[in-house]
C-alpha positions in Angstrom: 68.8 133.4 179.1 65.4 133.7 177.5 64.0 130.9 175.2 64.4 133.3 172.2 68.2 133.3 172.8 68.3 129.6 171.9 66.6 130.1 168.5 69.0 129.7 165.6 69.6 132.7 163.4 68.3 133.1 159.9 71.3 131.5 158.3 71.2 128.5 160.6 67.4 128.1 159.9 68.1 128.1 156.2 70.9 125.6 156.6 68.5 123.3 158.5 65.8 123.7 155.9 68.3 122.7 153.2 69.4 119.7 155.2 65.8 118.6 155.8 65.1 118.9 152.1 68.2 116.9 151.2 67.1 114.2 153.7 63.7 114.1 152.1 65.2 113.7 148.7 67.4 110.8 150.0 64.4 109.2 151.7 62.4 109.3 148.4 65.4 107.9 146.4 65.7 105.0 148.9 61.9 104.4 148.7 62.2 104.3 144.9 65.2 101.9 145.1 63.3 99.6 147.4 60.2 99.6 145.2 62.4 98.7 142.2 64.0 95.8 144.0 60.6 94.6 145.1 59.4 94.8 141.5 62.4 92.7 140.5 61.2 89.9 142.8 63.2 90.6 145.9 61.4 90.3 149.2 61.7 92.6 152.2 62.9 89.7 154.3 65.6 88.9 151.7 66.7 92.6 151.5 66.9 92.7 155.3 69.1 89.6 155.3 71.4 91.1 152.7 71.7 94.3 154.7 72.4 92.4 157.9 75.1 90.4 156.1 76.7 93.5 154.7 76.8 95.1 158.2 78.5 91.9 159.5 81.0 91.9 156.6 81.8 95.6 157.2 82.4 95.0 160.9 84.7 92.0 160.2 86.5 94.0 157.5 87.0 97.0 159.9 88.4 94.7 162.6 90.8 93.2 160.0 91.9 96.7 158.9 92.4 97.7 162.5 94.6 94.6 163.1 96.6 95.2 160.0 97.1 98.8 161.1 98.4 97.7 164.5 100.7 95.1 162.9 102.0 97.7 160.5 102.9 100.0 163.4 104.6 97.2 165.3 106.7 96.3 162.2 107.3 99.9 161.2 105.8 99.5 157.7 102.7 100.8 156.0 99.5 98.8 155.9 99.8 98.7 152.1 103.1 96.9 152.5 101.4 94.1 154.4 98.8 93.3 151.8 101.0 91.0 149.6 102.1 89.1 152.7 98.5 88.1 153.4 97.4 87.7 149.7 95.2 90.8 149.9 94.5 93.2 147.1 94.5 96.9 147.6 90.9 97.0 146.5 90.0 94.6 149.4 
């Protein structure tokens, strides 16, 4: 096949342009949010630490959810039914 056969069609090119523009908008919004946090007195080091801690929290929470799911399957109940047993709230 020729190199031209690998080029996306017009609709795909337009979809890519839209996606690129959306990513640029998100990048700008994040830059503005960072600037606002910095103006409120937060440091980049502090923000990086918070992000790192949030990632760690999410990984631990995901592992807990996975274990609850496996336990629910073993017991033949829903995960939701296990929450009261472990003093968890549905919003957890």
